[in-house]
């Protein structure tokens, strides 16, 4: 299973020029030897968001500006997994399972 933390982690400031807040993505995959987060936000490049594990719970944070993003977990470099805790993306042009996250703007 997976858990998507739907609120951003506090970046400690509200500066106009502040970078987008980081969102945490989590996947429970105790048998995995590697997991990467891939999506629209990182050009589906597994090298850009490798996940760290603690006893089979994999996690990473990614800064996300307001918008709609498709994403998936790449397990062991070959298995694409949608996030079971998030809506499935219905417009996936590649045929692999993926999920969608919508990030609201300021004040949402």
XYZ file of N, CA and C in Angstrom:
324
model
N 0.817 -1.188 0.000
C 0.000 0.000 0.000
C 0.851 1.238 0.000
N 0.219 2.358 -0.163
C 0.937 3.627 -0.205
C 0.148 4.678 0.547
N 0.850 5.703 0.926
C 0.235 6.824 1.614
C 0.799 8.085 1.019
N -0.063 8.963 0.564
C 0.365 10.251 0.053
C -0.002 11.292 1.083
N 0.989 12.023 1.553
C 0.718 13.097 2.494
C 0.249 14.275 1.657
N -1.016 14.648 1.814
C -1.637 15.630 0.946
C -1.410 17.067 1.333
N -0.638 17.308 2.340
C -0.362 18.694 2.696
C 1.136 18.929 2.588
N 1.508 20.126 2.212
C 2.942 20.411 2.097
C 3.604 20.506 3.455
N 4.860 20.180 3.477
C 5.671 20.403 4.671
C 5.957 21.881 4.742
N 5.963 22.456 5.920
C 6.219 23.884 6.078
C 7.644 24.209 5.667
N 7.787 25.263 4.862
C 9.134 25.691 4.496
C 9.593 26.850 5.373
N 8.778 27.194 6.398
C 9.192 28.169 7.392
C 9.042 29.616 6.994
N 8.538 29.879 5.794
C 8.407 31.278 5.401
C 7.350 31.437 4.343
N 6.910 32.673 4.179
C 5.887 32.965 3.194
C 6.396 33.985 2.184
N 7.664 33.966 1.896
C 8.258 34.905 0.962
C 7.653 34.714 -0.429
N 7.466 35.809 -1.132
C 6.934 35.752 -2.499
C 7.864 34.937 -3.393
N 9.157 34.996 -3.158
C 10.124 34.286 -3.987
C 10.472 32.907 -3.437
N 9.715 32.422 -2.470
C 10.013 31.116 -1.882
C 9.766 30.011 -2.900
N 10.541 28.938 -2.785
C 10.332 27.803 -3.672
C 9.038 27.098 -3.292
N 8.472 26.302 -4.223
C 7.233 25.594 -3.902
C 7.434 24.675 -2.697
N 6.371 24.480 -1.917
C 6.501 23.614 -0.742
C 6.701 22.154 -1.144
N 7.486 21.415 -0.367
C 7.692 19.997 -0.686
C 6.516 19.144 -0.210
N 6.131 18.179 -1.038
C 5.114 17.199 -0.681
C 5.809 15.866 -0.456
N 5.354 15.120 0.533
C 5.952 13.824 0.817
C 5.130 12.721 0.158
N 5.827 11.825 -0.515
C 5.240 10.641 -1.127
C 5.789 9.425 -0.404
N 4.919 8.467 -0.094
C 5.313 7.293 0.680
C 4.743 6.048 0.012
N 5.544 4.991 -0.051
C 5.099 3.702 -0.566
C 5.576 2.611 0.379
N 4.663 1.739 0.787
C 5.028 0.572 1.588
C 5.344 -0.557 0.612
N 6.616 -0.943 0.561
C 7.074 -1.996 -0.348
C 8.240 -2.733 0.311
N 7.939 -3.603 1.291
C 9.013 -4.233 2.060
C 9.927 -5.155 1.242
N 9.456 -5.673 0.125
C 10.287 -6.573 -0.682
C 11.134 -5.834 -1.723
N 10.941 -4.540 -1.877
C 11.654 -3.769 -2.902
C 13.107 -3.528 -2.517
N 13.968 -3.530 -3.528
C 15.370 -3.172 -3.287
C 15.634 -1.721 -3.680
N 14.744 -1.133 -4.498
C 14.834 0.289 -4.836
C 13.455 0.775 -5.262
N 13.187 2.042 -4.978
C 11.948 2.685 -5.412
C 12.296 4.117 -5.797
N 11.726 4.571 -6.909
C 11.897 5.958 -7.338
C 10.518 6.535 -7.624
N 10.362 7.821 -7.374
C 9.140 8.538 -7.697
C 9.347 9.188 -9.053
N 8.463 8.909 -9.996
C 8.563 9.495 -11.331
C 7.247 10.178 -11.659
N 7.316 11.258 -12.430
C 6.085 11.952 -12.781
C 6.327 13.139 -13.684
N 5.226 13.838 -13.953
C 5.299 15.038 -14.796
C 6.265 16.065 -14.227
N 6.391 16.106 -12.904
C 7.204 17.110 -12.221
C 8.706 16.859 -12.336
N 9.122 15.659 -12.777
C 10.561 15.388 -12.928
C 10.878 14.693 -14.255
N 10.026 14.910 -15.251
C 10.203 14.348 -16.595
C 10.274 12.824 -16.588
N 9.622 12.188 -15.599
C 9.571 10.723 -15.487
C 10.971 10.117 -15.401
N 11.878 10.855 -14.789
C 13.282 10.428 -14.654
C 13.510 9.851 -13.261
N 13.711 8.515 -13.137
C 13.881 7.913 -11.814
C 15.115 8.399 -11.051
N 16.102 8.924 -11.746
C 17.305 9.415 -11.067
C 17.044 10.712 -10.314
N 15.950 11.402 -10.623
C 15.689 12.707 -10.013
C 14.921 12.641 -8.704
N 14.315 11.473 -8.371
C 13.586 11.372 -7.103
C 13.676 9.961 -6.531
N 14.913 9.510 -6.239
C 15.022 8.204 -5.582
C 14.420 8.289 -4.181
N 13.849 7.200 -3.731
C 13.208 7.185 -2.416
C 14.113 6.466 -1.425
N 14.032 6.872 -0.170
C 14.800 6.266 0.916
C 13.881 5.349 1.707
N 14.452 4.288 2.278
C 13.624 3.341 3.009
C 14.008 3.234 4.472
N 13.009 2.932 5.267
C 13.179 2.561 6.667
C 12.246 1.379 6.885
N 12.813 0.200 6.919
C 12.058 -1.033 7.157
C 10.922 -1.235 6.163
N 11.207 -1.027 4.874
C 10.223 -1.291 3.830
C 9.252 -0.172 3.542
N 9.367 0.942 4.256
C 8.537 2.115 3.979
C 9.421 3.119 3.238
N 9.091 3.367 1.986
C 9.892 4.229 1.119
C 9.288 5.623 1.095
N 10.129 6.666 1.139
C 9.621 8.034 1.165
C 10.579 8.991 0.471
N 10.000 10.051 -0.065
C 10.773 11.164 -0.610
C 9.883 12.395 -0.606
N 10.493 13.564 -0.676
C 9.733 14.807 -0.787
C 10.109 15.497 -2.091
N 9.110 16.143 -2.685
C 9.301 16.835 -3.960
C 8.576 18.176 -3.880
N 9.243 19.286 -4.236
C 8.542 20.570 -4.252
C 7.570 20.606 -5.437
N 6.323 20.986 -5.175
C 5.313 21.024 -6.228
C 4.591 22.367 -6.227
N 4.681 23.076 -7.328
C 3.931 24.314 -7.520
C 2.470 23.945 -7.792
N 1.539 24.868 -7.634
C 0.147 24.555 -7.927
C -0.011 23.998 -9.341
N -0.839 22.970 -9.463
C -1.081 22.341 -10.760
C -1.527 20.906 -10.597
N -1.692 20.215 -11.706
C -2.101 18.815 -11.732
C -0.929 18.000 -12.270
N -0.573 16.937 -11.559
C 0.578 16.127 -11.934
C 0.223 14.647 -11.957
N 0.688 13.934 -12.978
C 0.610 12.480 -13.005
C 1.926 11.949 -12.445
N 1.859 10.816 -11.725
C 3.068 10.235 -11.152
C 2.869 8.744 -10.911
N 3.981 8.065 -10.655
C 3.955 6.635 -10.331
C 5.214 6.319 -9.528
N 5.215 5.129 -8.957
C 6.405 4.615 -8.279
C 7.047 3.590 -9.203
N 8.371 3.662 -9.363
C 9.116 2.682 -10.147
C 9.868 1.800 -9.163
N 9.411 0.556 -9.041
C 9.945 -0.378 -8.061
C 10.965 -1.293 -8.734
N 12.146 -1.389 -8.127
C 13.239 -2.232 -8.616
C 13.617 -1.924 -10.066
N 13.356 -0.698 -10.500
C 13.754 -0.269 -11.834
C 12.912 -0.802 -12.969
N 11.901 -1.634 -12.679
C 11.128 -2.246 -13.758
C 9.618 -2.262 -13.556
N 9.145 -2.198 -12.320
C 7.714 -2.339 -12.048
C 7.082 -0.985 -11.744
N 6.135 -0.555 -12.590
C 5.420 0.697 -12.392
C 4.235 0.439 -11.485
N 4.079 1.242 -10.437
C 2.949 1.110 -9.527
C 2.256 2.453 -9.366
N 0.930 2.417 -9.476
C 0.139 3.589 -9.133
C 0.115 3.697 -7.614
N -0.203 4.862 -7.118
C -0.322 5.088 -5.680
C -1.709 4.623 -5.243
N -1.808 3.556 -4.440
C -3.124 3.087 -4.034
C -3.886 4.063 -3.147
N -3.207 5.082 -2.623
C -3.860 6.063 -1.758
C -4.271 7.322 -2.518
N -4.129 7.327 -3.843
C -4.449 8.518 -4.637
C -5.295 8.112 -5.841
N -5.991 9.076 -6.430
C -6.791 8.762 -7.620
C -5.921 8.280 -8.773
N -6.444 7.332 -9.542
C -5.743 6.852 -10.731
C -5.850 7.902 -11.832
N -4.799 8.035 -12.619
C -4.827 8.929 -13.778
C -5.513 8.182 -14.916
N -6.520 8.789 -15.495
C -7.274 8.135 -16.566
C -6.764 8.517 -17.945
N -5.813 9.440 -18.009
C -5.321 9.925 -19.297
C -3.863 9.537 -19.533
N -3.478 8.366 -19.053
C -2.086 7.931 -19.192
C -1.828 7.452 -20.612
N -0.998 8.185 -21.335
C -0.735 7.825 -22.727
C 0.283 6.708 -22.881
N 0.920 6.271 -21.802
C 1.953 5.245 -21.911
C 1.458 3.854 -21.544
N 0.254 3.737 -21.018
C -0.296 2.435 -20.681
C 0.170 1.869 -19.353
N 1.026 2.555 -18.636
C 1.500 2.096 -17.325
C 0.604 2.702 -16.248
N 0.425 1.996 -15.127
C -0.401 2.563 -14.058
C 0.217 3.846 -13.510
N -0.627 4.835 -13.265
C -0.149 6.075 -12.665
C -1.285 6.703 -11.861
N -0.908 7.668 -11.028
C -1.857 8.368 -10.163
C -1.806 9.843 -10.493
N -2.693 10.590 -9.858
C -2.728 12.030 -10.093
C -2.821 12.759 -8.764
N -2.118 13.885 -8.685
C -2.221 14.779 -7.536
C -2.491 16.177 -8.074
N -3.409 16.868 -7.420
C -3.694 18.252 -7.760
C -3.298 19.105 -6.570
N -2.411 20.054 -6.828
C -1.900 20.935 -5.781
C -2.579 22.283 -5.950
N -3.221 22.754 -4.869
C -3.927 24.033 -4.918
C -2.986 25.208 -4.803
N -3.513 26.380 -5.076
C -2.731 27.603 -4.971
C -2.708 28.108 -3.541
N -2.203 29.288 -3.341
C -2.093 29.905 -2.020
C -3.464 30.033 -1.381
N -3.548 29.601 -0.139
C -4.778 29.731 0.600
C -5.746 28.588 0.424
N -5.406 27.599 -0.381
C -6.313 26.470 -0.598
C -5.957 25.321 0.293
